[in-house]
CSV table of C-alpha atoms in Angstrom, one decimal:
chain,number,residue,atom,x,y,z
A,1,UNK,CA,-55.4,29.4,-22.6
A,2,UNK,CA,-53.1,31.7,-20.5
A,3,UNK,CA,-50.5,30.0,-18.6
A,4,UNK,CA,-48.9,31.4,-15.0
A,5,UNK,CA,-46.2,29.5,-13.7
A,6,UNK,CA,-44.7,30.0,-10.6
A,7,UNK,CA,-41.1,28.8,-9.4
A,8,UNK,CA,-39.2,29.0,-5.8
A,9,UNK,CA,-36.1,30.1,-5.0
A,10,UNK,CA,-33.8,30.2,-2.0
A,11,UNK,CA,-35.7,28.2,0.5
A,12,UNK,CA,-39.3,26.1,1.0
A,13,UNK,CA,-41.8,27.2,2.6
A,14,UNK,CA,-41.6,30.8,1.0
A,15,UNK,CA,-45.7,31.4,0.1
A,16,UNK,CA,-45.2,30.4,-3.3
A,17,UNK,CA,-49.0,29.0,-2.8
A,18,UNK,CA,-50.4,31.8,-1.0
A,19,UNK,CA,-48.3,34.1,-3.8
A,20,UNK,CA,-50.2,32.0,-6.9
A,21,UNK,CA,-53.5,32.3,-4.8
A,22,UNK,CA,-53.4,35.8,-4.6
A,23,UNK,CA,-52.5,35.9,-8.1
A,24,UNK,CA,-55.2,33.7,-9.1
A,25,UNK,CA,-57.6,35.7,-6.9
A,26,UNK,CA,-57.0,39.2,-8.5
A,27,UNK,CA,-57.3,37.5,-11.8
A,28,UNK,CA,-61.0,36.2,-10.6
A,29,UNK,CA,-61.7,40.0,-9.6
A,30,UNK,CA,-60.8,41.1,-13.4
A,31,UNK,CA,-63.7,38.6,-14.4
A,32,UNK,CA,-61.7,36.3,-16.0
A,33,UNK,CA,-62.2,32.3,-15.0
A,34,UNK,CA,-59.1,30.7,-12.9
A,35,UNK,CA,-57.6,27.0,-12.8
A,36,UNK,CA,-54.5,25.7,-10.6
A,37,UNK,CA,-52.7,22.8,-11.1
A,38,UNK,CA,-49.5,22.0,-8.1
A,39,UNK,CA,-46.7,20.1,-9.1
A,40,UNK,CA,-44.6,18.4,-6.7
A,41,UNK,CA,-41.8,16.4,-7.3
A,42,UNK,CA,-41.3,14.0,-4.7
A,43,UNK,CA,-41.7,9.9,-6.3
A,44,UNK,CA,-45.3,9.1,-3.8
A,45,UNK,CA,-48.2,9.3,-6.1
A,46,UNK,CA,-50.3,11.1,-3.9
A,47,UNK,CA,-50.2,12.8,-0.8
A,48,UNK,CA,-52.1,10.4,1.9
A,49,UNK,CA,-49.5,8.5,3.1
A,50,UNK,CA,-47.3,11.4,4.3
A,51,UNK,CA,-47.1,12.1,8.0
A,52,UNK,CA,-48.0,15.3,8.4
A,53,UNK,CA,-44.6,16.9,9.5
A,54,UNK,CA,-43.6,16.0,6.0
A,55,UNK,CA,-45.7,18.1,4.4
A,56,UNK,CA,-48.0,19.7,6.4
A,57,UNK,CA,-51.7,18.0,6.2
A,58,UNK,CA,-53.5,16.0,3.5
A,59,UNK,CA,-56.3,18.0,1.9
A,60,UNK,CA,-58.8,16.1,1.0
A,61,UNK,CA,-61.0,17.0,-2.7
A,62,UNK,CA,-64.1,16.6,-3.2
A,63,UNK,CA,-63.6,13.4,-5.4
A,64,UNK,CA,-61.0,11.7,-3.2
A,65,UNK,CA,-58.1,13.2,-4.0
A,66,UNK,CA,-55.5,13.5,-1.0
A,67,UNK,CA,-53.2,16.0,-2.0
A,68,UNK,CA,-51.0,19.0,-0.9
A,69,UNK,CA,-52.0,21.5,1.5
A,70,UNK,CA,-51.6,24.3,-1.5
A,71,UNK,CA,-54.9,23.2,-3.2
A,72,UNK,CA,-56.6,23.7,0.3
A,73,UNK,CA,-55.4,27.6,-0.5
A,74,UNK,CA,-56.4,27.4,-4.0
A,75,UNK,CA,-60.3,26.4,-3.2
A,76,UNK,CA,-60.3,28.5,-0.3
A,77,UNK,CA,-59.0,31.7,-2.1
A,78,UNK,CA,-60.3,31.6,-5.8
A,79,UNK,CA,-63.6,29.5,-4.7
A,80,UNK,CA,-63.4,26.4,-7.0
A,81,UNK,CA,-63.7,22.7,-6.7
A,82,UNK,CA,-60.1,20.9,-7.7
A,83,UNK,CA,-59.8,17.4,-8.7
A,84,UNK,CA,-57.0,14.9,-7.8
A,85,UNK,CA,-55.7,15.3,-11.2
A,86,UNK,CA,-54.7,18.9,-10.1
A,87,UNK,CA,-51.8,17.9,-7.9
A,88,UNK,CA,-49.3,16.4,-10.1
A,89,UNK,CA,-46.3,14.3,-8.8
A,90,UNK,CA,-43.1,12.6,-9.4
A,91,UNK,CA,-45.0,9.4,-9.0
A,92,UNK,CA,-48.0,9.8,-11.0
A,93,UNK,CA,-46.0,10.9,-14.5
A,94,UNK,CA,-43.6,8.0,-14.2
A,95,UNK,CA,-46.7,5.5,-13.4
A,96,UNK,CA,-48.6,7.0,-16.1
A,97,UNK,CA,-45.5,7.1,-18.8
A,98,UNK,CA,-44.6,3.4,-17.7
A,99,UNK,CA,-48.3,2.4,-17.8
A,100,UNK,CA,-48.1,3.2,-21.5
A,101,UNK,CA,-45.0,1.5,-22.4
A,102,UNK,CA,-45.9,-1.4,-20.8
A,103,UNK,CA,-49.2,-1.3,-23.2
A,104,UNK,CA,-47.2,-0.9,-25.9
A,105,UNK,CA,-48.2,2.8,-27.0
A,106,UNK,CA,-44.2,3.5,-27.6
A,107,UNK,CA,-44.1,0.9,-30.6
A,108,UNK,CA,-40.6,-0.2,-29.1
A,109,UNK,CA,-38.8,3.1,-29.2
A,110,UNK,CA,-36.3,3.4,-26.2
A,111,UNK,CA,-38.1,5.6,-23.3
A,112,UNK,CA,-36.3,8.6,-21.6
A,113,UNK,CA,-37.2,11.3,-19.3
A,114,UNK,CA,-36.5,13.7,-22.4
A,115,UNK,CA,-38.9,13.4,-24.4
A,116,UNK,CA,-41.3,10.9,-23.0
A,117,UNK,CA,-41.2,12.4,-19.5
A,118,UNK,CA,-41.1,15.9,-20.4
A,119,UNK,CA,-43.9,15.1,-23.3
A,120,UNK,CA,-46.3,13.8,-20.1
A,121,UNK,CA,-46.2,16.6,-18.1
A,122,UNK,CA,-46.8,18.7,-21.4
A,123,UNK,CA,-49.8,17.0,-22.2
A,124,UNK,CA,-51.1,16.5,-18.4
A,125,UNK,CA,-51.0,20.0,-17.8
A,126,UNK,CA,-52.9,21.5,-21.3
A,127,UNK,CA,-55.3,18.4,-20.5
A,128,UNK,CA,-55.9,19.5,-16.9
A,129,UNK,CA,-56.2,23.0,-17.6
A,130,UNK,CA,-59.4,22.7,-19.6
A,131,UNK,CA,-61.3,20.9,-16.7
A,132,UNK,CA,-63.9,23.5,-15.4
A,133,UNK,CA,-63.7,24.1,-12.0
A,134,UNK,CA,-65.9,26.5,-11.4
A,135,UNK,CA,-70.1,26.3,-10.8
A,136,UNK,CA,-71.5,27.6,-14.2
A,137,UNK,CA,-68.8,24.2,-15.3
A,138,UNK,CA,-67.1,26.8,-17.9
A,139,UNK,CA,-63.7,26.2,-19.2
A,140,UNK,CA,-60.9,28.3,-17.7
A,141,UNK,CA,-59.3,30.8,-19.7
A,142,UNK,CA,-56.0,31.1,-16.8
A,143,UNK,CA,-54.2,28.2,-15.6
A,144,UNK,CA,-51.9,29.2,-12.3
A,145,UNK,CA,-49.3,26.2,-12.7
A,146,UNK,CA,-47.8,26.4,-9.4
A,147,UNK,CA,-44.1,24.3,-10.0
A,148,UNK,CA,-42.6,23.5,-6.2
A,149,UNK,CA,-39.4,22.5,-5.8
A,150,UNK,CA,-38.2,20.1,-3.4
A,151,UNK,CA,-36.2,22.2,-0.4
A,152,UNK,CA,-37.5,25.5,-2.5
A,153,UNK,CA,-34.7,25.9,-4.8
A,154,UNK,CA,-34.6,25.8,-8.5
A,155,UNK,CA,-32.0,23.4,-9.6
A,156,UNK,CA,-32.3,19.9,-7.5
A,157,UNK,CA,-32.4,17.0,-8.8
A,158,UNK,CA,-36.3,16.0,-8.2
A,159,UNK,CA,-37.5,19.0,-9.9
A,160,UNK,CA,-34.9,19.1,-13.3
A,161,UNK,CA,-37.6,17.0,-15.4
A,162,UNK,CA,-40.8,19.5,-14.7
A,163,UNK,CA,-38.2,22.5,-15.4
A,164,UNK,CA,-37.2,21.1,-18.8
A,165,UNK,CA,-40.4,20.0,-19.3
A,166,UNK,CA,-41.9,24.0,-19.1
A,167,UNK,CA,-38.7,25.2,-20.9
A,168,UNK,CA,-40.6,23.6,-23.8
A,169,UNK,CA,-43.5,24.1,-22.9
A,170,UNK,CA,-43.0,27.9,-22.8
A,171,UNK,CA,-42.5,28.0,-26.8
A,172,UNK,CA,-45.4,25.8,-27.2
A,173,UNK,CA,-48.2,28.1,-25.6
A,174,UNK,CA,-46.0,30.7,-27.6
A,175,UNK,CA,-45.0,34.2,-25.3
A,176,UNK,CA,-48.0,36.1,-25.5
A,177,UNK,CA,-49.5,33.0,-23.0
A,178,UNK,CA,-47.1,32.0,-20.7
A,179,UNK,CA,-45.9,34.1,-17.8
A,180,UNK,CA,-42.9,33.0,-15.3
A,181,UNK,CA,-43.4,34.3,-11.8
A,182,UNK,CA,-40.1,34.3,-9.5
A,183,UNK,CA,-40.9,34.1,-5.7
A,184,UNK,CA,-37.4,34.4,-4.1
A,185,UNK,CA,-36.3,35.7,-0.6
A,186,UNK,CA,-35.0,38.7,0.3
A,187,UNK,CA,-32.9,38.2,3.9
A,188,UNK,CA,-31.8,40.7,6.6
A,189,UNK,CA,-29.6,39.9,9.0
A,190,UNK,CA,-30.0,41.0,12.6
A,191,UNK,CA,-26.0,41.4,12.8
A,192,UNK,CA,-26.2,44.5,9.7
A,193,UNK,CA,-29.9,45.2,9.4
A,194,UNK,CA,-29.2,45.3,5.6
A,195,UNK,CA,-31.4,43.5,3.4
A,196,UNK,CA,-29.4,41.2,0.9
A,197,UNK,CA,-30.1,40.6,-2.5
A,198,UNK,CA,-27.5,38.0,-3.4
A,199,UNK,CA,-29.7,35.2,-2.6
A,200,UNK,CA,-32.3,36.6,-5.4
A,201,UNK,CA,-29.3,37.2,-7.9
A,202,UNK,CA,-28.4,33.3,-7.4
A,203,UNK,CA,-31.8,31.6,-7.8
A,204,UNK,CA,-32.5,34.0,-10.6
A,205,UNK,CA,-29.1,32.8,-12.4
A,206,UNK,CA,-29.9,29.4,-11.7
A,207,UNK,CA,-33.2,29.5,-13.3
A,208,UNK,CA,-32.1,31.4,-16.3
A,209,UNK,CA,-29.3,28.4,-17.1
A,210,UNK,CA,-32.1,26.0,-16.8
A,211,UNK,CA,-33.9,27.7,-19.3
A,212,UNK,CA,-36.9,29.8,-18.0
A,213,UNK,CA,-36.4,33.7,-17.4
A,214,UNK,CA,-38.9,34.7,-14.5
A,215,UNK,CA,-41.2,38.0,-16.0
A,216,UNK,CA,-42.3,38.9,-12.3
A,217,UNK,CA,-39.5,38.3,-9.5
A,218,UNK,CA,-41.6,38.4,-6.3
A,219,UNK,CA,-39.1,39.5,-3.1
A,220,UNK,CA,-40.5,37.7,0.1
A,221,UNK,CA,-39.2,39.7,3.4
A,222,UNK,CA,-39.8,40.1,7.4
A,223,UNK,CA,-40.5,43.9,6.5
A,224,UNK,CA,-41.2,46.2,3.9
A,225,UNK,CA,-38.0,46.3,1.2
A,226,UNK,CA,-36.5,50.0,0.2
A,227,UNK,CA,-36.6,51.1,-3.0
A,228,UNK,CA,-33.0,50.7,-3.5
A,229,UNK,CA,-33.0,47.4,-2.4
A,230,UNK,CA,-35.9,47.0,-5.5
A,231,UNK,CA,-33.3,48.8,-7.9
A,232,UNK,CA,-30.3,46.5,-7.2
A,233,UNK,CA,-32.7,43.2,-8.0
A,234,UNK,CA,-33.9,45.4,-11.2
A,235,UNK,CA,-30.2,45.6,-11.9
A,236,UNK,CA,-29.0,42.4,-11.4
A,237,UNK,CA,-31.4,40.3,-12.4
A,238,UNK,CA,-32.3,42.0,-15.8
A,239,UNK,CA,-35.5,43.1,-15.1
A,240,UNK,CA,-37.1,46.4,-15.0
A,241,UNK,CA,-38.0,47.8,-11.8
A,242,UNK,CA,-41.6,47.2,-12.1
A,243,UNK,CA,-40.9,43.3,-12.7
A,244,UNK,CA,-40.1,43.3,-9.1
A,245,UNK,CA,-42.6,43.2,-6.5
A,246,UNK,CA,-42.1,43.0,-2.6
A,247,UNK,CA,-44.6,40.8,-0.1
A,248,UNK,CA,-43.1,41.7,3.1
A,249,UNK,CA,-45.0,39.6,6.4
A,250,UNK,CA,-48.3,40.6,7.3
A,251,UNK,CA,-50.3,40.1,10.1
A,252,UNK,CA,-52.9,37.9,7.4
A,253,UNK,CA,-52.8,36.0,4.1
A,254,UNK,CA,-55.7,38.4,3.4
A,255,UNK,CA,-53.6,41.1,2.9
A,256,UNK,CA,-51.5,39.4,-0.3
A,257,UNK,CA,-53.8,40.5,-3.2
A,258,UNK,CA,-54.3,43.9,-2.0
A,259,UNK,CA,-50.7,44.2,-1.5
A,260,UNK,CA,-50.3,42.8,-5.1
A,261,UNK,CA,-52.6,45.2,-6.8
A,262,UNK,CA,-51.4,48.1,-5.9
A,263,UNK,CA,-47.8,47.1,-6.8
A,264,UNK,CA,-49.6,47.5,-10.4
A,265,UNK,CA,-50.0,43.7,-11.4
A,266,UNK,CA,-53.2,44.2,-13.0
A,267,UNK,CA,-51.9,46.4,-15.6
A,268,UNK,CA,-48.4,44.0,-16.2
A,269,UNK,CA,-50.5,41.2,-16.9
A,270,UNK,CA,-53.0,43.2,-19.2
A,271,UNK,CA,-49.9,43.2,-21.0
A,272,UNK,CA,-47.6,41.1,-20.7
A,273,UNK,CA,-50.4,38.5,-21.7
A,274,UNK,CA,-53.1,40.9,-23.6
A,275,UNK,CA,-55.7,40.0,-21.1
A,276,UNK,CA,-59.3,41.4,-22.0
A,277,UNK,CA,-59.4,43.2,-18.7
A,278,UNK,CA,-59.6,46.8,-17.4
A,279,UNK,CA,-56.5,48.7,-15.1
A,280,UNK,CA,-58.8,49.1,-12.4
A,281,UNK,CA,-59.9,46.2,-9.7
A,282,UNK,CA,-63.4,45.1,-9.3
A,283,UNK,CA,-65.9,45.1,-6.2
A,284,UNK,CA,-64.8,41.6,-5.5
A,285,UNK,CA,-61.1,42.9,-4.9
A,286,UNK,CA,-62.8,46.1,-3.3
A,287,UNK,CA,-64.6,43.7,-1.2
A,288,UNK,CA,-61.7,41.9,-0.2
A,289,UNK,CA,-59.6,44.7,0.9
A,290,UNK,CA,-62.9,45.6,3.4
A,291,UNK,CA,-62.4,42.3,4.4
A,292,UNK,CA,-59.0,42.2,5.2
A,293,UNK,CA,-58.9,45.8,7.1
A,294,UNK,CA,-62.0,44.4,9.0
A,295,UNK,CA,-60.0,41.5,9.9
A,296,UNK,CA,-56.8,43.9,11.5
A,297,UNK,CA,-59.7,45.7,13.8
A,298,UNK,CA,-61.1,43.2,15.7
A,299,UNK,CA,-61.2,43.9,18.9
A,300,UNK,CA,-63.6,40.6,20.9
A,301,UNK,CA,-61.0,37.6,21.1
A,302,UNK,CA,-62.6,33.8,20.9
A,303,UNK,CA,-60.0,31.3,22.1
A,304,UNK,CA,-60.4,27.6,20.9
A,305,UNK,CA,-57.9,24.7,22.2
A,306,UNK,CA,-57.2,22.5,19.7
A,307,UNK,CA,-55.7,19.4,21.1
A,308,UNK,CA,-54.1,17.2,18.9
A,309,UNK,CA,-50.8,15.0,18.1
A,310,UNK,CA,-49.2,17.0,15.9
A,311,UNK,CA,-49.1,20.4,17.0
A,312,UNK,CA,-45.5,21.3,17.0
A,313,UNK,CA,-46.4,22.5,12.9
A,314,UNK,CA,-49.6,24.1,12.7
A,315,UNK,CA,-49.5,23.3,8.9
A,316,UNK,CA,-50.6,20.1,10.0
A,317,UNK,CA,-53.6,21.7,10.6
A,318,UNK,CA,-54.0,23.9,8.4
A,319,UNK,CA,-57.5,23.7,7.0
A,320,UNK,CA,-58.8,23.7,10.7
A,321,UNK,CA,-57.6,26.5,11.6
A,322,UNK,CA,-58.9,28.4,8.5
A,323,UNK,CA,-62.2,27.5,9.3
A,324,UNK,CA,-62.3,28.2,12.2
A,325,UNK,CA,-60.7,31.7,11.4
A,326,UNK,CA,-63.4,32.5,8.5
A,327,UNK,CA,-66.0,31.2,11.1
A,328,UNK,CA,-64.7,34.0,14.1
A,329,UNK,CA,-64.7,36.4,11.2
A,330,UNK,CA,-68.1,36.0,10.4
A,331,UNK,CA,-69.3,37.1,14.2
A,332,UNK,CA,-66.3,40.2,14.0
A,333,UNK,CA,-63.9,38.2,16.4
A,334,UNK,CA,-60.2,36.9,16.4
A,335,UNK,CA,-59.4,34.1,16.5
A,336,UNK,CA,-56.8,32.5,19.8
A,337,UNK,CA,-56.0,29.1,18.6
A,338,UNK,CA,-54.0,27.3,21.5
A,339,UNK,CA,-52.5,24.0,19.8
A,340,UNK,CA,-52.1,21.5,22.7
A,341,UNK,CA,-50.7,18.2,22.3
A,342,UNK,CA,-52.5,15.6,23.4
A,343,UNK,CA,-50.2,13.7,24.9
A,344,UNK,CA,-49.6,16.5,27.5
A,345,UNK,CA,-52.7,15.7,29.1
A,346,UNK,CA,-52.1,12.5,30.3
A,347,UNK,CA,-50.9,10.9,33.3
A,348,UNK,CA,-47.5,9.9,32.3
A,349,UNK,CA,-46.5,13.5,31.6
A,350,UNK,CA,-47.6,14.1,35.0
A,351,UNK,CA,-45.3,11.7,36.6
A,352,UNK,CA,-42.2,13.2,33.7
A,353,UNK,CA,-42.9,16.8,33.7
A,354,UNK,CA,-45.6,18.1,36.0
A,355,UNK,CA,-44.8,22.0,34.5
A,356,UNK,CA,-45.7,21.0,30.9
A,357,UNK,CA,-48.6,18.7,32.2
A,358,UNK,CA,-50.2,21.3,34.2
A,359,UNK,CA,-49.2,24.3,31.7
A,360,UNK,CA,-51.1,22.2,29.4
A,361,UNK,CA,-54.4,22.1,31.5
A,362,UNK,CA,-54.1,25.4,32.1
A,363,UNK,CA,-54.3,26.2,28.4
A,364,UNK,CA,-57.5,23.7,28.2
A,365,UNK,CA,-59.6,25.3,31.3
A,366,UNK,CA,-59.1,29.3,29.7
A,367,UNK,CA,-60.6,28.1,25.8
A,368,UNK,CA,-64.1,29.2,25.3
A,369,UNK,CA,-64.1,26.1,23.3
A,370,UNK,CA,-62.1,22.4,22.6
A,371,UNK,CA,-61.8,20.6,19.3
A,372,UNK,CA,-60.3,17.3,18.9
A,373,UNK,CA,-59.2,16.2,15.6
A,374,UNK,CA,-58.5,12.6,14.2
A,375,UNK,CA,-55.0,11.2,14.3
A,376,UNK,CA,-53.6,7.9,13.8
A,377,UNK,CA,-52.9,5.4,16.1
A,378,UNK,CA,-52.6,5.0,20.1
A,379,UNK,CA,-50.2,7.4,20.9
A,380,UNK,CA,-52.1,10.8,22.6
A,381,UNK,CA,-55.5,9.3,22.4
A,382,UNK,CA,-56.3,8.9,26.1
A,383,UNK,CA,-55.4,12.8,26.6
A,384,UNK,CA,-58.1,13.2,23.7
A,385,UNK,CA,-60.3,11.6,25.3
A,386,UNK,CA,-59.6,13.5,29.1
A,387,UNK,CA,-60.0,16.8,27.0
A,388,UNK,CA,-63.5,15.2,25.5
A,389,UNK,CA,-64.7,14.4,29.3
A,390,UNK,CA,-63.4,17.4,30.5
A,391,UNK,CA,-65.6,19.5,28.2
A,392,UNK,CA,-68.5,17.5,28.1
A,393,UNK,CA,-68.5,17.4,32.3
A,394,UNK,CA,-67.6,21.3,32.4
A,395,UNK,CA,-70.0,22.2,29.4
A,396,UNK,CA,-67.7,23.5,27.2
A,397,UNK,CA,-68.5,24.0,23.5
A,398,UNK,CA,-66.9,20.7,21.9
A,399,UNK,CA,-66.4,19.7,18.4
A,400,UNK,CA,-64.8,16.5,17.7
């Protein structure tokens, strides 16, 4: 077993999932078979109690599992079926670690986070890793451990068991299977225009005095990085130039892989961990880049309202809107989605600020369709159900 693990630097919220996604998508393309396991170190044992401005939404497995929104991006990108057991938390070590104590499987030693702790996530993760995800129910031969720091830096508090716990793990699996990738940011200030690297240099430092050394250091920036720039972080970060690979924004999460292949990952991994694969990417990959240049010329624009409570994060829904972006795909159109929140639509807001109550309906009459999703308790539901009526009295395509 081949083991990816993928840390944050600088700040959340980075693409560290989309990053291991892609990754775990141009390993898919080599032919080789892909697990993912997300760690998160907050102390709830699962995700489904979270509001979603915490976190973004609850994704929901296929055996129950509420979990992060990152496994969403693992199924939707590498095409396999996750279990709960995938997400790890905080929570679920400590349960687990004092479920045994309690039975007596210590034989009365004194338990600590090292070893005990540390040992759990060990064994979780190798267990985990063998659980075939994919249809023909074969056992993976990659496993994209995706480790998430609380607040996106390497070196609080929260996260210091899971990093110790891989600083071990590393010489377990032994070199030639276990691969650190970096994914750090790269600012520019409007006031210079320069792009700094002394963020990168920091997190980098900070991760190598906790013990891991990142192989790949992945530069995330508003636009593309100079070679220069590339150089410096080769420099000062002891790595050789083609260790460091820049994802700069891009009009969709599509473009990721592609932007990753030819950056010449295929060939560092075939390396790095003596993959069985060839330097060249398949007709998946080829596939996907027709996909994703298909996707930048679409021309016809399909507008959908999507009225909820918590649209001030469109994270919160996250796995709505990638539907109904891969269904406006499928008929060659782009996607408009106008988040509306519910509460917007009702009378009170009327009577407290008629502009955003009638900027509101304006939005909802110009969709070429309304979708409603669920939300928890009574605040915003009668604007719910005035955009239901509305659509259902005007004919509007309505999904609910």
């Amino acid at each position: 077993m081949k083991y990816i693990l993928v840390t944050g630097g600088v700040i959340s919220g980075i693409g560290k999932g989309i990053i291991a996604s892609s990754i775990g998508t141009i390993l898919k393309s080599c032919g080789l078979r892909v697990t993912a396991i997300k760690i998160d170190p907050y102390i709830n044992i699962d995700a489904g109690t979270f509001s979603p401005y915490e976190h973004g939404e609850v994704f929901v497995l296929n055996d129950g599992g509420e979990v992060d929104l990152d496994l969403g991006n693992y199924e939707r990108f590498l095409d396999i079926n996750l279990y709960k057991d995938n997400n790890i938390t905080t929570g679920k070590i400590y349960q687990h670690v004092i479920n045994k104590e309690r039975h007596g499987d210590y034989l009365g030693k004194t338990v600590q986070v090292v070893p005990h702790i540390t040992d759990a996530v060990q064994e979780w993760v190798m267990n985990q890793a063998k659980v075939p995800v994919d249809d023909d129910r074969r056992e993976p031969q990659i496993c994209l451990g995706f480790l998430f720091q609380l607040g996106g830096t390497i070196g609080d508090i929260e996260g210091m068991p899971f990093v110790e716990a891989f600083r071990q793990f590393q010489f377990k699996a032994k070199r030639e299977n276990f691969c650190n990738i970096h994914v750090s940011l790269v600012p520019q200030p409007n006031a210079t225009g320069e792009q700094k690297t002394k963020p990168t240099q920091n997190s980098v430092r900070a991760l190598r005095g906790l013990g891991l050394s990142p192989d790949l250091i992945v530069c995330r920036s508003a636009k593309p990085i100079e070679m220069a720039v590339k150089e410096k972080i080769s420099m000062f970060c002891h790595v050789e130039p083609e260790q460091v690979i820049f994802i700069h924004d891009v009009s969709s999460t599509y473009r990721v892989p592609i932007l990753l292949e030819e950056q010449g990952i295929i060939k560092y991994f075939k390396q790095r961990l003596n993959l069985p694969i060839d330097d060249q990417p398949s007709d998946l990959l080829m596939k996907w880049k027709k996909m994703a240049d298909r996707y930048e010329r679409l021309l016809k624009v399909c507008s959908i309202a999507l009225v909820g409570k918590y649209t001030k994060l469109s994270d919160c829904y996250a796995s709505v809107f990638k539907a109904l972006e891969h269904s406006a795909l499928a008929i060659n159109h782009k996607l408009d989605l106008m988040y509306i929140d519910s509460t917007e639509l009702e009378r009170s807001t009327e009577a407290e600020n008629s502009v955003k109550y009638h900027q509101a309906w304006h939005k909802l009459c110009k969709a070429d369709g309304i979708l409603v999703p669920g939300g928890f308790g009574i605040r915003g539901t009668e604007g719910k159900l005035q955009a239901i009526s509305w659509a259902r009295t005007k004919k509007k395509p309505f999904l609910g």
